[in-house]
mmCIF file of C-alpha atoms in Angstrom:
data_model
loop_
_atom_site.group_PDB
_atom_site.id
_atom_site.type_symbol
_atom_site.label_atom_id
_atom_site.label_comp_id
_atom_site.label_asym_id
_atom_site.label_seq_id
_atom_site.Cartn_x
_atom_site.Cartn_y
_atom_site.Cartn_z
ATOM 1 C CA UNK I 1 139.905 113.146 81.157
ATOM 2 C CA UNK I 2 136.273 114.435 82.127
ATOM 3 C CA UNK I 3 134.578 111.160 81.456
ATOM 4 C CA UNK I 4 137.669 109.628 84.132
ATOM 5 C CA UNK I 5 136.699 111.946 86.546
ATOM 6 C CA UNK I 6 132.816 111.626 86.462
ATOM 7 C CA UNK I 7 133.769 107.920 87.067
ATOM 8 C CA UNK I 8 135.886 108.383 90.234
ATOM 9 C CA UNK I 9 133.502 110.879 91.534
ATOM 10 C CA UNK I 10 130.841 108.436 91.210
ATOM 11 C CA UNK I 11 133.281 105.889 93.065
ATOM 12 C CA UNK I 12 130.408 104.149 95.056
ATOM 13 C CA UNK I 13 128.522 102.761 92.320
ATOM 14 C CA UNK I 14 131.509 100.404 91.252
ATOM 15 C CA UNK I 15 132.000 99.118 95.168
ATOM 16 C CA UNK I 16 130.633 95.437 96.043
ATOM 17 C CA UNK I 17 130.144 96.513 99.534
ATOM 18 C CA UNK I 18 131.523 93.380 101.119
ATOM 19 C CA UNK I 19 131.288 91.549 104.632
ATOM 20 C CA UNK I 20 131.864 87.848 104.177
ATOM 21 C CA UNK I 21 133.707 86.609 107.462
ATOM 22 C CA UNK I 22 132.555 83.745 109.180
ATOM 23 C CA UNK I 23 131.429 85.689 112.096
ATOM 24 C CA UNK I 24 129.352 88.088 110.558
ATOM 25 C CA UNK I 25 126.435 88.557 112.690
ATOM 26 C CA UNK I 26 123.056 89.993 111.549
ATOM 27 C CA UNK I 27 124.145 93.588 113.252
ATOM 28 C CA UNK I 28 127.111 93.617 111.339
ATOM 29 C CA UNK I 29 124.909 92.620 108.175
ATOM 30 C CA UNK I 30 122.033 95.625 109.241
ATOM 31 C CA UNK I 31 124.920 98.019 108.985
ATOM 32 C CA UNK I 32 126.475 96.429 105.977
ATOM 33 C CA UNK I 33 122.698 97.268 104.259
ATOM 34 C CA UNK I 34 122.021 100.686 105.760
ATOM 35 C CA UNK I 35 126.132 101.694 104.326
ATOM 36 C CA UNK I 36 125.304 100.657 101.390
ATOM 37 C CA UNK I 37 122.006 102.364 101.103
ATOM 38 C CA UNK I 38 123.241 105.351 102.467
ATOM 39 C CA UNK I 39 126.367 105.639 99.962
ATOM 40 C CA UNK I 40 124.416 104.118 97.010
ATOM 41 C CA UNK I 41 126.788 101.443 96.462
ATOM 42 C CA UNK I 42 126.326 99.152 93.741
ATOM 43 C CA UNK I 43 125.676 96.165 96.100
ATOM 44 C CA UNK I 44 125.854 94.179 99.348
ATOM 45 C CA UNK I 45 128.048 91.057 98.946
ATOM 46 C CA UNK I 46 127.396 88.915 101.284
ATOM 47 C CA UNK I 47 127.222 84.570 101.988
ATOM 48 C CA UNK I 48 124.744 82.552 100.401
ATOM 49 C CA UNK I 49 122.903 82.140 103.497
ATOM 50 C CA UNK I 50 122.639 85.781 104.227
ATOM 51 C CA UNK I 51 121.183 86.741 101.261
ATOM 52 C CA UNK I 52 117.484 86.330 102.802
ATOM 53 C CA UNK I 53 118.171 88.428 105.392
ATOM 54 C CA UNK I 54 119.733 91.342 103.328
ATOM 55 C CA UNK I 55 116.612 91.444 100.982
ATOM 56 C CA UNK I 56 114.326 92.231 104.111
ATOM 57 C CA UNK I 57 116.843 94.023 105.567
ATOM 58 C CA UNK I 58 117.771 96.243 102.401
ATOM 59 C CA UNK I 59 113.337 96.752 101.445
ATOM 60 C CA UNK I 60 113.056 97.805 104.927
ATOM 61 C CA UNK I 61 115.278 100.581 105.008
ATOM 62 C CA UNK I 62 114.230 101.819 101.543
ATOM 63 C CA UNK I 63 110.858 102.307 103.387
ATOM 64 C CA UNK I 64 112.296 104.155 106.616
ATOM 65 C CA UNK I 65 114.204 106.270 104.275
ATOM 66 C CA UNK I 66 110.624 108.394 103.272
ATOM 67 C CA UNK I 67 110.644 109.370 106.787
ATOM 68 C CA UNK I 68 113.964 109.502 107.934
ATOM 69 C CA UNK I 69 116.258 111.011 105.357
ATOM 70 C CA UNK I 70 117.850 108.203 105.606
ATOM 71 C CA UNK I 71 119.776 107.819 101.955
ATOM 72 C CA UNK I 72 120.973 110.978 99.998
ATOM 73 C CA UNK I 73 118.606 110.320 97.681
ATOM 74 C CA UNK I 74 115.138 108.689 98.854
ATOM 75 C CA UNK I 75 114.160 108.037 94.947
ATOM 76 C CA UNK I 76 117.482 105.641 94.415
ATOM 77 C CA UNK I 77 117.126 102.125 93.553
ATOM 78 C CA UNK I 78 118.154 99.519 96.239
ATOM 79 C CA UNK I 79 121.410 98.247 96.191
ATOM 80 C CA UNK I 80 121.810 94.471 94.493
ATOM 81 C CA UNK I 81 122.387 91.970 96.592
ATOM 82 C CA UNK I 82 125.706 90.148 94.878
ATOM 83 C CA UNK I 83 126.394 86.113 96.933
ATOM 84 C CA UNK I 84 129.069 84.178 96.929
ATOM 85 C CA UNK I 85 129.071 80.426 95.020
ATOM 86 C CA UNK I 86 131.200 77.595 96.346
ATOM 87 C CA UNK I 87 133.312 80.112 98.618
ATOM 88 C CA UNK I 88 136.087 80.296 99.030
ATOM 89 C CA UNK I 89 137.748 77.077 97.398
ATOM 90 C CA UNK I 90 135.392 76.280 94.390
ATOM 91 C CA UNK I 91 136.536 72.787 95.205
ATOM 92 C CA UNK I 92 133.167 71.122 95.583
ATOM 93 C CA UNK I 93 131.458 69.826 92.906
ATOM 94 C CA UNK I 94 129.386 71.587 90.171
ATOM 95 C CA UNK I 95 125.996 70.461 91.207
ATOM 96 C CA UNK I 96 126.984 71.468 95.141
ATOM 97 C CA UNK I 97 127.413 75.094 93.008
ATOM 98 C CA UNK I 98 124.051 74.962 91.283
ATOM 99 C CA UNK I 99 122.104 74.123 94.120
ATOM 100 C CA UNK I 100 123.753 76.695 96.227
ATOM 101 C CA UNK I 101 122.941 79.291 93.448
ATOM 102 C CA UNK I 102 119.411 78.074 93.146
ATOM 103 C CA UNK I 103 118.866 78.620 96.749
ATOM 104 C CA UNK I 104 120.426 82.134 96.822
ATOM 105 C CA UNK I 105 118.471 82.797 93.543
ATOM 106 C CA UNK I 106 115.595 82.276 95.321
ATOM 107 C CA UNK I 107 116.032 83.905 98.479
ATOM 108 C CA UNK I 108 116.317 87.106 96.396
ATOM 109 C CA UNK I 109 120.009 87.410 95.275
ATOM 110 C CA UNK I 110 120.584 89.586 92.037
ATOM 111 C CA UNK I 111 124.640 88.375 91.378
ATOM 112 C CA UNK I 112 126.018 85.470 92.181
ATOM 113 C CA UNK I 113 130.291 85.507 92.403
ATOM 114 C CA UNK I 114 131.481 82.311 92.291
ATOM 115 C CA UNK I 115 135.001 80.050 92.570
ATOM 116 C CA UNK I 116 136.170 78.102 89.655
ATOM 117 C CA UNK I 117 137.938 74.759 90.538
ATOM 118 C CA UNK I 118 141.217 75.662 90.741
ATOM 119 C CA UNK I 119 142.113 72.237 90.862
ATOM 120 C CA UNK I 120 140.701 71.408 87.386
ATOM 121 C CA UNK I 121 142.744 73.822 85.629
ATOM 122 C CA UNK I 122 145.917 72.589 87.596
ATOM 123 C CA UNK I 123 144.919 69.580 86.009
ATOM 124 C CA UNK I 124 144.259 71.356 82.209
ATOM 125 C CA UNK I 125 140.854 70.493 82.562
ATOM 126 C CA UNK I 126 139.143 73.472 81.190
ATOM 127 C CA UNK I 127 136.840 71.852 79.423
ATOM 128 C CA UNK I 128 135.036 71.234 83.250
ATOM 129 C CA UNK I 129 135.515 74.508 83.671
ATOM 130 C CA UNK I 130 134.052 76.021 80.421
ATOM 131 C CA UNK I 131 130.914 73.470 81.197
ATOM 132 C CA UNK I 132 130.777 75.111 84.929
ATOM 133 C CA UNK I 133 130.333 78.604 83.793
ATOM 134 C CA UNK I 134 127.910 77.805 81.486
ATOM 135 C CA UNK I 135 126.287 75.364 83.888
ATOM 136 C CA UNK I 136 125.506 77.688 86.413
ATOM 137 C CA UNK I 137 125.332 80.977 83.950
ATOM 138 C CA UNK I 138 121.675 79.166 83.123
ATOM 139 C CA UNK I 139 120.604 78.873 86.098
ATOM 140 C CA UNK I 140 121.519 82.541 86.492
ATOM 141 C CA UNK I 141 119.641 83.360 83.623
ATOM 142 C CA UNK I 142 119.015 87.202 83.048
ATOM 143 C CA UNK I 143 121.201 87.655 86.386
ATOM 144 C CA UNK I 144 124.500 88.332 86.740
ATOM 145 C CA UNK I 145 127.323 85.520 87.367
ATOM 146 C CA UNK I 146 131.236 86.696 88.436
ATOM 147 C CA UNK I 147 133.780 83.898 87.495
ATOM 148 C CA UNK I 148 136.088 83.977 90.629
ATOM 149 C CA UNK I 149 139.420 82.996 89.131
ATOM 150 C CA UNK I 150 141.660 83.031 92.403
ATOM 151 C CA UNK I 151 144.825 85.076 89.976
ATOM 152 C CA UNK I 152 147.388 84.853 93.179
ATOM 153 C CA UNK I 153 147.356 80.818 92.717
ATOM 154 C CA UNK I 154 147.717 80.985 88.516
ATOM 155 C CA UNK I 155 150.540 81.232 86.129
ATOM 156 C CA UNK I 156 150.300 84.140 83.477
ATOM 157 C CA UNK I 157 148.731 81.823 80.906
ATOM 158 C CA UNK I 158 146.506 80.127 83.132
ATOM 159 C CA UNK I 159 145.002 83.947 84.069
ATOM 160 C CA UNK I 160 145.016 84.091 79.961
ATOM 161 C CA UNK I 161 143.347 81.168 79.234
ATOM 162 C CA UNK I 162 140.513 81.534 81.871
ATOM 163 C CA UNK I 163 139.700 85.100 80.482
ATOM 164 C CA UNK I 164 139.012 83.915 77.237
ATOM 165 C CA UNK I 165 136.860 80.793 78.336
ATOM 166 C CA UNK I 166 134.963 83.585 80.568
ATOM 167 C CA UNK I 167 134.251 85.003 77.411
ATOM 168 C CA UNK I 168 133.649 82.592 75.740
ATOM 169 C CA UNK I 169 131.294 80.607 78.420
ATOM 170 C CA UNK I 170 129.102 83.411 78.974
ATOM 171 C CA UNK I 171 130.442 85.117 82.431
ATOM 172 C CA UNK I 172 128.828 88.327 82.649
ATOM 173 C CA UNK I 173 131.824 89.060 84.768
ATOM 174 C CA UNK I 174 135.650 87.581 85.835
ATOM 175 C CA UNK I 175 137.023 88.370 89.004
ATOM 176 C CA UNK I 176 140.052 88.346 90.631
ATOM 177 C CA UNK I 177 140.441 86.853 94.102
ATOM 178 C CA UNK I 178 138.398 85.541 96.733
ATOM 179 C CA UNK I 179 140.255 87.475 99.259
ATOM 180 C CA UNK I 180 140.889 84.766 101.201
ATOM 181 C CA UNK I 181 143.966 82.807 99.799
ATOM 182 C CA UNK I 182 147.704 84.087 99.651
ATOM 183 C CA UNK I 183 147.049 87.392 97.555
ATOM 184 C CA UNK I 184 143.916 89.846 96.408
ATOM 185 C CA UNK I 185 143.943 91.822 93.163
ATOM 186 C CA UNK I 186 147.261 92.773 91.453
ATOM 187 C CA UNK I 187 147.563 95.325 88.208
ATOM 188 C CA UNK I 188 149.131 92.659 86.845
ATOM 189 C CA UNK I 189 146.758 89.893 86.939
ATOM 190 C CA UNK I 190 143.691 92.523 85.903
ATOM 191 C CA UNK I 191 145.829 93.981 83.263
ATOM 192 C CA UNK I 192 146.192 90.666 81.721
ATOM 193 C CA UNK I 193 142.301 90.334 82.423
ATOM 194 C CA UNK I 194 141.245 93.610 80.889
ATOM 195 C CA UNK I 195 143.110 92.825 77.310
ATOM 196 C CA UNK I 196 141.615 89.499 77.212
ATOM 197 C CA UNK I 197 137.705 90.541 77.322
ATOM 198 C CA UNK I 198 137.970 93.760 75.676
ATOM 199 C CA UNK I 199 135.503 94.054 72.731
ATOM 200 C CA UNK I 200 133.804 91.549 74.669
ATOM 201 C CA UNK I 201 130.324 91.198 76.831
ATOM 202 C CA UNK I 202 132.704 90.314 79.853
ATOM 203 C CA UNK I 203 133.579 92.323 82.416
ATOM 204 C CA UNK I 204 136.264 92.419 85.160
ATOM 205 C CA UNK I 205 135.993 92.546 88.804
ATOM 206 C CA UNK I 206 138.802 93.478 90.809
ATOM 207 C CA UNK I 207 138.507 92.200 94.968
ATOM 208 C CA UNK I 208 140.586 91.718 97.309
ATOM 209 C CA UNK I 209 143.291 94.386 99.557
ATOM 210 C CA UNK I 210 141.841 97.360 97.851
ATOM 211 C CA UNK I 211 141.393 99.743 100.923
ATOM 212 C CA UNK I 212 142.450 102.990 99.205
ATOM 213 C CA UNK I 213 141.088 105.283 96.819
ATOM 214 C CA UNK I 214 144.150 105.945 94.907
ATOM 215 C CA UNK I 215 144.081 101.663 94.601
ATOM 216 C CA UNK I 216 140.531 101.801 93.272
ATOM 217 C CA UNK I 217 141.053 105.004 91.184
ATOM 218 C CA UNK I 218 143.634 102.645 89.465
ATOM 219 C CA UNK I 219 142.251 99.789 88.714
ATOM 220 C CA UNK I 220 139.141 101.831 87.417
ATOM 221 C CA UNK I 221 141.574 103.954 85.215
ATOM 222 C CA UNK I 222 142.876 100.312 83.654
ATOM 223 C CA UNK I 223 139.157 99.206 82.306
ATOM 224 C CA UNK I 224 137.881 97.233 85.755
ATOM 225 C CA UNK I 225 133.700 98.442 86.084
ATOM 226 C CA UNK I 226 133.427 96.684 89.599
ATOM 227 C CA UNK I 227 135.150 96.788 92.653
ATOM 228 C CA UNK I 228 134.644 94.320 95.802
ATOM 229 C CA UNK I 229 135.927 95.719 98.982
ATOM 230 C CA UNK I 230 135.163 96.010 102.653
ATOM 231 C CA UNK I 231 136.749 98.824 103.017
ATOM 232 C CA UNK I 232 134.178 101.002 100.834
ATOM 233 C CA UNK I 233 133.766 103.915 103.414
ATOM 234 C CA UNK I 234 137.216 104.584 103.270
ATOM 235 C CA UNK I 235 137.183 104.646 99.662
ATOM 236 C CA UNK I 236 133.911 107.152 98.837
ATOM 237 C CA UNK I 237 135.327 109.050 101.936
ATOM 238 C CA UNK I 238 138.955 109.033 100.527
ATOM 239 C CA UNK I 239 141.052 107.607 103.267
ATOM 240 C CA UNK I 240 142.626 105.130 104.110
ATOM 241 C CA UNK I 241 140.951 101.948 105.866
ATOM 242 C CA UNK I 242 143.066 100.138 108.344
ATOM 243 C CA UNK I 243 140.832 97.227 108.380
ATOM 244 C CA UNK I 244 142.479 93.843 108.707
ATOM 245 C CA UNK I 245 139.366 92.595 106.553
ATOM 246 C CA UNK I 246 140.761 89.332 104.286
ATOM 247 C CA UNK I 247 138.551 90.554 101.531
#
């Protein structure tokens, strides 16, 4: 029970602090860096093409935070900067994916969250599927790839199946939703996510509707290590975020 609640109280560092609409502007992005840099979350998650941006952004404030008190804790490590990979579909092809992630890679992004082909495994192809994780995982190399597998558009076995090929492909993590198709995270779907990678070097990444802390609490309680949310405030301040955020 004591090693639960060190976890919750240290809710921030699970949270994917998140801002991936179309209209994000770079204002919106500034405050999306200085939030997260205040709060010490675990990350900014933002579009491919923002990831430049962030990384001057996110160095910037670091160094204004010596002066201005800005962060609780001056000596903290930056947040990550976590980008998304064929979003939000995954329907284009895998080399359209590994360019993407090389540019993001080198614009200065440390994760890179990306959407399987949803089609292929409508299809049974997981071979393709198998090959794209561990496609793009070496390109990743030492950094940190998230297996989007979109669980509101799968059957049981299909959320099954893909958990143990994210094992077994090399996905440092697998991850719920996009946030932008019918449905986010459900207990179900991670339950069913959590048994199939335990013991394993996997991890699971729950996004999508989670704009409470009692919601987060949860899915931390059931074995998830990473959250992605725009609602993150409202979670490390416990309260409830009436955002009408997709993600």
């Amino acid at each position: 029970m004591d090693i639960v609640k060190s976890n919750m109280d240290n809710l921030a560092q699970y949270i994917d602090h998140t801002l991936l609409k179309a209209e994000a502007d770079q204002k919106s992005l500034y405050t999306l860096c200085s939030e997260a840099v205040h709060f010490a979350f675990f990350s900014v998650c933002v579009n491919s093409s923002n990831v430049k941006f962030c990384k001057h952004t996110l160095s910037d404030l670091k160094y204004d935070a010596h002066s201005s008190n800005q962060t609780k804790n001056p000596q903290q490590s930056l947040p990550r900067i976590a980008t998304t990979i064929g979003f939000p579909l995954g329907a284009m092809s895998t080399d359209a994916k590994c360019k993407e992630l090389e540019i993001a890679k080198r614009d200065g992004a440390d994760e890179f969250d990306f959407v399987i082909n949803i089609g292929r495994v409508k299809s049974g192809d997981y071979d393709y599927v198998k090959n794209e994780i561990k496609v793009l995982k070496s390109i990743a190399g030492s950094l940190v790839i998230k297996a989007i597998l979109e669980t509101c558009l799968l059957t049981t076995q299909e959320i099954k199946t893909l958990s143990t090929i994210g094992v077994d492909a090399g996905a440092d993590f697998i991850k719920t939703s996009t946030g932008f198709s019918s449905e986010g995270a459900s207990f179900e779907a991670v339950d069913i996510m959590v048994t199939e990678t335990r013991g394993s070097n996997t991890q699971v990444k729950a996004s999508g509707g989670i704009r409470t802390r009692t919601i987060a609490e949860r899915y931390i309680a059931m074995g998830v290590t990473r959250l992605g949310t725009s609602s993150g405030l409202a979670l490390v301040q416990a309260e409830h975020s009436h955002s009408d955020d997709a993600y």
